[in-house]
Amino acid sequence: MRTKIVAGNWKMNKTYQETKALVKELKHAVKEISLDNTRVIIAPTFVNLQKASKMTKSSAIEVAAQNMHQEANGAYTGEISAQMLKSVYVDTVILGHSERREYFGESDELLASKVDAALANDLEVIFCFGEVLEDRKSGNHFKVVESQIKNALFHLESGAWSKIILAYEPVWAIGTGETATPDQAQEMHAFIRELVAERYLSDVSEEVSILYGGSVKPGNAEEIFSKNDVDGGLIGGAALNVDDFSAIIKAI
Ligand code: PEP
């Protein structure tokens, strides 16, 4: 059975003090939820990862980073490496978020090297991809998603896929309040699973968790998560509030 995952991407939000407060609240809230085959992951900012990972050590909450550099160390001012994440007990990293692609020019090729560096350091990767509105309107969305996945991930051996989580995030639905319909999400997720099945054996495609991201809220989570190929969500705005995030976890 595929693992269900609810992951919260906190983006550039929450100070140290605010991070401590939200993690504390979340720990209490998550204790009350029965997490049947479901993982809960939060991704605070770099400076707060160590505190969050310490605070969640004995809880069901896992901590992920929002990004990392592909090199191990060196003259890359402002960057953080896979080894540095591992050294503060972070085992998962989000790569390829549309904001990294758009504002920081991250290409598929760069992302392929980040994925390799993460896996070489035994980090699990939540790999994000998704089309912009023009691609959706012109019917190009399947092609765009296919090339994003192929270019960044299809050089991997099948064994590496146990450390890959896919996150389909249509860019037009991120932070806009607009959500893909559950049928649109299911259609794309089924397409992605088929794509992976064609390249690898079906045990890879059947095992990989595919999350949906884009304005998931307590009010729409249950319907989106009810779809066969939707294995959970990557949550932005609603992950910053304990009540909303817990309601989304319950919805799965
Ligand atoms: C995201 O940034 O990954 C995201 C899904 O954001 P939101 O839930 O706010 O649309």
Coordinates of C-alpha atoms and ligand atoms in Angstrom, one line a residue:
M1 CA 0.0 0.0 0.0
R2 CA 1.4 3.4 -0.9
T3 CA 2.2 5.7 2.0
K4 CA 0.0 8.8 2.4
I5 CA 1.8 12.0 3.0
V6 CA 0.7 15.5 4.2
A7 CA 3.7 17.9 3.9
G8 CA 3.7 21.5 4.8
N9 CA 5.9 23.9 3.0
W10 CA 6.3 26.9 5.3
K11 CA 8.3 28.9 2.6
M12 CA 9.8 32.2 4.0
N13 CA 7.5 32.4 7.0
K14 CA 7.8 32.1 10.8
T15 CA 10.6 33.5 12.9
Y16 CA 12.4 31.3 15.4
Q17 CA 9.9 32.1 18.1
E18 CA 7.0 31.5 15.8
T19 CA 8.4 28.3 14.6
K20 CA 8.7 27.0 18.1
A21 CA 5.2 28.0 18.9
L22 CA 3.7 26.3 15.8
V23 CA 5.7 23.1 16.1
K24 CA 4.5 22.9 19.7
E25 CA 0.9 23.3 18.7
L26 CA 1.3 20.9 15.9
K27 CA 2.8 18.2 18.1
H28 CA -0.2 18.4 20.4
A29 CA -2.7 18.4 17.5
V30 CA -1.0 15.5 15.7
K31 CA -1.0 13.4 18.8
E32 CA -4.8 13.4 18.7
I33 CA -5.0 12.2 15.1
S34 CA -4.8 8.6 14.2
L35 CA -2.1 8.4 11.5
D36 CA -2.9 5.3 9.7
N37 CA -0.2 4.8 7.0
T38 CA 0.2 8.6 6.9
R39 CA 3.4 10.6 7.2
V40 CA 3.3 14.2 8.4
I41 CA 6.2 16.4 7.2
I42 CA 6.9 20.1 7.9
A43 CA 9.4 22.2 6.0
P44 CA 10.4 25.3 8.0
T45 CA 13.1 27.7 6.9
F46 CA 16.8 26.7 7.0
V47 CA 17.6 28.6 10.3
N48 CA 14.8 26.9 12.1
L49 CA 15.4 23.3 10.9
Q50 CA 17.6 22.3 13.7
K51 CA 15.1 23.5 16.4
A52 CA 12.2 21.9 14.6
S53 CA 14.0 18.6 14.2
K54 CA 14.9 18.6 17.9
M55 CA 11.4 19.4 18.9
T56 CA 9.8 16.7 16.8
K57 CA 12.3 14.0 17.6
S58 CA 9.9 11.9 19.7
S59 CA 6.8 12.8 17.6
A60 CA 5.2 11.6 14.4
I61 CA 6.2 14.8 12.7
E62 CA 9.1 14.8 10.3
V63 CA 11.1 17.8 9.2
A64 CA 12.2 18.6 5.6
A65 CA 14.3 21.4 4.1
Q66 CA 12.8 23.5 1.3
N67 CA 15.9 23.5 -0.9
M68 CA 19.6 22.6 -1.0
H69 CA 22.7 23.2 -3.1
Q70 CA 24.1 20.5 -5.3
E71 CA 27.7 20.8 -4.2
A72 CA 29.1 19.4 -0.9
N73 CA 30.8 22.6 0.2
G74 CA 32.8 25.5 -1.0
A75 CA 32.5 29.1 -2.2
Y76 CA 28.8 29.2 -2.7
T77 CA 27.7 32.2 -0.5
G78 CA 24.4 31.7 1.1
E79 CA 23.9 28.1 0.2
I80 CA 23.3 24.9 2.2
S81 CA 24.5 21.4 1.3
A82 CA 23.0 18.0 1.7
Q83 CA 25.6 17.1 4.3
M84 CA 24.6 20.1 6.4
L85 CA 21.0 19.1 6.3
K86 CA 21.9 15.6 7.4
S87 CA 24.0 17.0 10.2
V88 CA 20.9 18.5 11.8
Y89 CA 18.9 15.3 11.4
V90 CA 16.9 16.4 8.3
D91 CA 16.3 13.4 6.1
T92 CA 14.0 15.0 3.4
V93 CA 14.4 17.9 1.0
I94 CA 11.9 19.6 -1.3
L95 CA 13.4 20.2 -4.7
G96 CA 12.0 21.9 -7.8
H97 CA 9.3 24.0 -6.2
S98 CA 7.9 26.4 -8.8
E99 CA 9.1 29.4 -6.8
R100 CA 12.7 28.1 -7.0
R101 CA 12.2 27.5 -10.7
E102 CA 10.7 30.9 -11.3
Y103 CA 12.5 33.3 -9.0
F104 CA 15.9 31.5 -8.8
G105 CA 16.0 30.2 -12.4
E106 CA 16.3 26.5 -11.4
S107 CA 16.3 24.4 -14.5
D108 CA 15.5 20.7 -15.0
E109 CA 19.3 20.1 -15.5
L110 CA 20.2 21.8 -12.3
L111 CA 17.5 20.0 -10.4
A112 CA 18.8 16.7 -11.8
S113 CA 22.1 17.4 -10.1
K114 CA 20.4 18.5 -6.9
V115 CA 18.4 15.2 -6.9
D116 CA 21.7 13.3 -7.4
A117 CA 23.4 15.1 -4.5
A118 CA 20.4 14.5 -2.2
L119 CA 20.3 10.8 -3.0
A120 CA 24.0 10.4 -2.7
N121 CA 23.6 11.7 0.9
D122 CA 20.7 9.5 1.7
L123 CA 18.2 12.3 1.7
E124 CA 14.7 11.7 0.5
V125 CA 13.4 14.1 -2.2
I126 CA 10.0 15.6 -2.6
F127 CA 10.3 16.6 -6.2
C128 CA 7.9 19.3 -7.4
F129 CA 6.8 20.1 -10.9
G130 CA 3.7 21.5 -12.7
E131 CA 2.6 23.6 -15.6
V132 CA 1.8 27.3 -15.7
L133 CA -1.6 28.6 -16.7
E134 CA -0.7 29.2 -20.4
D135 CA 0.4 25.5 -20.7
R136 CA -2.9 24.4 -19.2
K137 CA -4.9 26.7 -21.5
S138 CA -3.1 25.5 -24.6
G139 CA -3.4 21.9 -23.7
N140 CA 0.3 21.6 -23.2
H141 CA 0.2 20.6 -19.6
F142 CA 0.9 16.8 -20.0
K143 CA 4.0 17.5 -22.3
V144 CA 5.4 20.1 -19.8
V145 CA 5.0 17.7 -16.8
E146 CA 6.4 14.8 -18.8
S147 CA 9.6 16.8 -19.7
Q148 CA 10.1 18.1 -16.2
I149 CA 9.9 14.6 -14.8
K150 CA 12.0 13.0 -17.5
N151 CA 14.7 15.6 -17.4
A152 CA 15.2 15.6 -13.7
L153 CA 14.5 12.0 -12.7
F154 CA 14.6 9.5 -15.5
H155 CA 18.3 9.0 -15.3
L156 CA 17.9 7.4 -11.9
E157 CA 18.1 3.7 -11.4
S158 CA 14.8 2.1 -10.2
G159 CA 16.3 1.4 -6.7
A160 CA 16.6 5.2 -6.2
W161 CA 12.9 5.7 -6.4
S162 CA 12.3 4.4 -2.9
K163 CA 13.6 7.9 -1.9
I164 CA 11.5 9.9 -4.3
I165 CA 8.1 11.5 -3.6
L166 CA 6.5 13.3 -6.5
A167 CA 4.5 16.5 -6.0
Y168 CA 2.3 17.7 -8.8
E169 CA 1.8 21.5 -8.3
P170 CA 0.0 23.3 -11.1
V171 CA 1.6 26.7 -10.9
W172 CA -1.7 28.5 -11.5
A173 CA -3.1 26.9 -8.3
I174 CA -0.3 27.8 -6.0
G175 CA -1.2 30.5 -3.5
T176 CA -4.0 31.7 -5.8
G177 CA -6.9 30.2 -4.0
E178 CA -7.6 28.4 -7.3
T179 CA -7.4 24.6 -7.0
A180 CA -7.3 22.0 -9.7
T181 CA -10.5 20.1 -9.6
P182 CA -10.2 16.6 -8.0
D183 CA -10.7 15.2 -11.5
Q184 CA -8.0 17.3 -13.0
A185 CA -5.6 16.2 -10.2
Q186 CA -6.5 12.6 -10.7
E187 CA -6.1 12.8 -14.5
M188 CA -2.6 14.2 -14.2
H189 CA -1.6 11.9 -11.4
A190 CA -2.7 8.8 -13.4
F191 CA -0.7 10.2 -16.4
I192 CA 2.4 10.6 -14.2
R193 CA 2.0 7.1 -12.7
E194 CA 1.7 5.7 -16.3
L195 CA 4.8 7.6 -17.3
V196 CA 6.8 6.1 -14.5
A197 CA 5.4 2.7 -15.3
E198 CA 6.6 3.0 -18.9
R199 CA 10.2 3.9 -17.8
Y200 CA 10.5 1.6 -14.8
L201 CA 8.7 -1.6 -13.6
S202 CA 5.2 -1.2 -12.3
D203 CA 6.3 -1.8 -8.7
V204 CA 8.1 1.5 -8.9
S205 CA 5.1 3.3 -10.3
E206 CA 2.7 1.7 -7.9
E207 CA 4.9 2.4 -4.9
V208 CA 5.7 6.1 -5.6
S209 CA 3.6 8.6 -3.6
I210 CA 2.3 11.4 -5.8
L211 CA 1.1 14.5 -3.8
Y212 CA -1.1 17.2 -5.1
G213 CA -0.2 20.9 -4.2
G214 CA -2.1 24.1 -5.0
S215 CA -4.5 25.8 -2.6
V216 CA -5.4 22.7 -0.6
K217 CA -7.6 23.8 2.3
P218 CA -9.7 22.0 4.9
G219 CA -12.7 22.5 2.7
N220 CA -11.4 20.8 -0.4
A221 CA -8.8 18.3 0.9
E222 CA -11.0 15.4 1.4
E223 CA -12.4 15.3 -2.1
I224 CA -8.9 15.8 -3.6
F225 CA -7.4 13.1 -1.4
S226 CA -10.2 10.7 -2.2
K227 CA -8.9 10.2 -5.8
N228 CA -7.1 6.9 -6.5
D229 CA -3.8 8.3 -7.6
V230 CA -3.6 11.2 -5.1
D231 CA -1.5 10.1 -2.2
G232 CA -1.6 13.2 -0.2
G233 CA -0.8 16.9 -0.4
L234 CA 2.0 19.5 -0.4
I235 CA 0.4 22.4 1.5
G236 CA 1.6 26.0 1.5
G237 CA -0.6 28.7 3.1
A238 CA -2.8 26.3 5.1
A239 CA 0.3 24.7 6.7
L240 CA 1.0 27.8 8.6
N241 CA -2.1 27.4 10.8
V242 CA -2.4 24.5 13.2
D243 CA -6.2 24.2 12.8
D244 CA -6.1 24.2 9.0
F245 CA -3.1 21.8 8.8
S246 CA -4.6 19.4 11.3
A247 CA -7.9 19.4 9.4
I248 CA -6.1 18.6 6.2
I249 CA -4.2 15.7 7.9
K250 CA -7.5 14.4 9.2
A251 CA -9.0 14.6 5.7
I252 CA -6.6 12.0 4.5
Ligands
PEP1 C1 3.1 25.3 -2.4 O1 3.7 26.4 -2.4 O2 3.7 24.3 -2.5 C2 1.6 25.4 -2.2 C3 0.9 24.3 -2.6 O3 1.1 26.5 -1.8 P1 -0.5 26.8 -1.5 O4 -1.0 25.6 -0.7 O5 -0.5 28.1 -0.6 O6 -1.2 27.0 -2.8

